[in-house]
Amino acid sequence: MRLATLIRLATLIRLALPLAAAVLSAGSALAQAPELPDTAPVPELNQSQSAQEAAPADVPIPEPRPADEPKADQPATDKMDQQTSDQHKEALPEPPAIAPTPSEKPAEAEPPAATTKPPEKPAQAQEKEIPPDPRSASVPQENMPDEELACRRRLKSMGVDFEERKAEHDAAVGCSIPYPIALKTLGKSLDISPETELNCQMAEAAARFATDIIQPTAKAELGAELKSVGQASAFVCRQRNGGGKLSEHAFGNALDIASFTLSNGRRIDVGPVPPEEDAKFLNAVRKAACGPFKTVLGPGSDADHSQHLHLDLAPRRNGGTFCQ
């Protein structure tokens, strides 16, 4: 029994000797180390749990931060970036529950093939050049030509009342009547109103037509004699209504008739829709005019001639006529 106790004691002594040597060595090292100043702070990390528990009771314990508040050790720039990111997230609209399917882009039409520019038409094809009318250069001679004197003798023999007028000439436009007359009547007891200015050839043609054609037609169709012819236009220095060529009116070579007055006071007006009896008379006069005159236009030919009959002696190739 004692022997066993001695063996255990020897074992304990053997184990304690190294531990004692280590303690003595550590104490010697601590004795040789320089002393730390009294003011040196002791890091909190080296304090034991008991030391922290021994802290004064009046030291306030900070409340826990909200989950979205940045940490105390987070840099200022990180906080600003976090705030900017949060604001950007709030500004962005929430995506729709189901994103719409984008419509297919229509196929782009292929550009048209380069077309060859047609050659420009020559100036003559674009606008046919109108040669000057030789009548525009007509000016009165010192002595009246024989044909003009003969025309005046024929008018007098028919009982036509007229007066001589001064020559009409406009070089800029081209209008010209070298020997005009003012026609006051178309024959014995047959007036024209108002008096009109024409060249002698047109005045003679109008007087013969009124005496030989209109007068007998009025008696046959309307039962009364023709008393007066109402004219709408004679000499006018202008181009045709469509432009381009000079009108026959520019040479005193045309007469527009708007109405006819009978001896019983009845008046027949030229128009697009005259009464039936008047229309019969007007159609007969219009048809008979094609021949004595080279151009005959009236209602139905165009809008410019819807209210009168246009009669002229335009020179045409082979003496042809144009009647509408």
Tab-separated table of C-alpha atoms in Angstrom, residues 5 17 44 94 107 121 143 183 196 206 232 269 282 292 295 301 309:
chain	number	residue	atom	x	y	z
A	5	THR	CA	1.588	5.664	-2.756
A	17	LEU	CA	9.378	19.533	-12.457
A	44	GLU	CA	-10.337	46.340	-25.672
A	94	GLU	CA	-41.628	48.684	-62.076
A	107	ALA	CA	-39.548	44.724	-94.442
A	121	LYS	CA	-37.648	68.370	-125.109
A	143	ASN	CA	-52.929	107.234	-150.348
A	183	LEU	CA	-70.038	101.059	-138.496
A	196	THR	CA	-68.525	99.348	-133.788
A	206	ALA	CA	-71.399	91.720	-141.501
A	232	ALA	CA	-70.664	92.539	-127.756
A	269	ASP	CA	-80.545	86.706	-126.743
A	282	LEU	CA	-80.394	81.080	-133.632
A	292	PRO	CA	-69.509	83.761	-145.377
A	295	THR	CA	-64.726	81.118	-138.056
A	301	SER	CA	-68.050	75.488	-128.320
A	309	LEU	CA	-71.812	84.305	-131.647
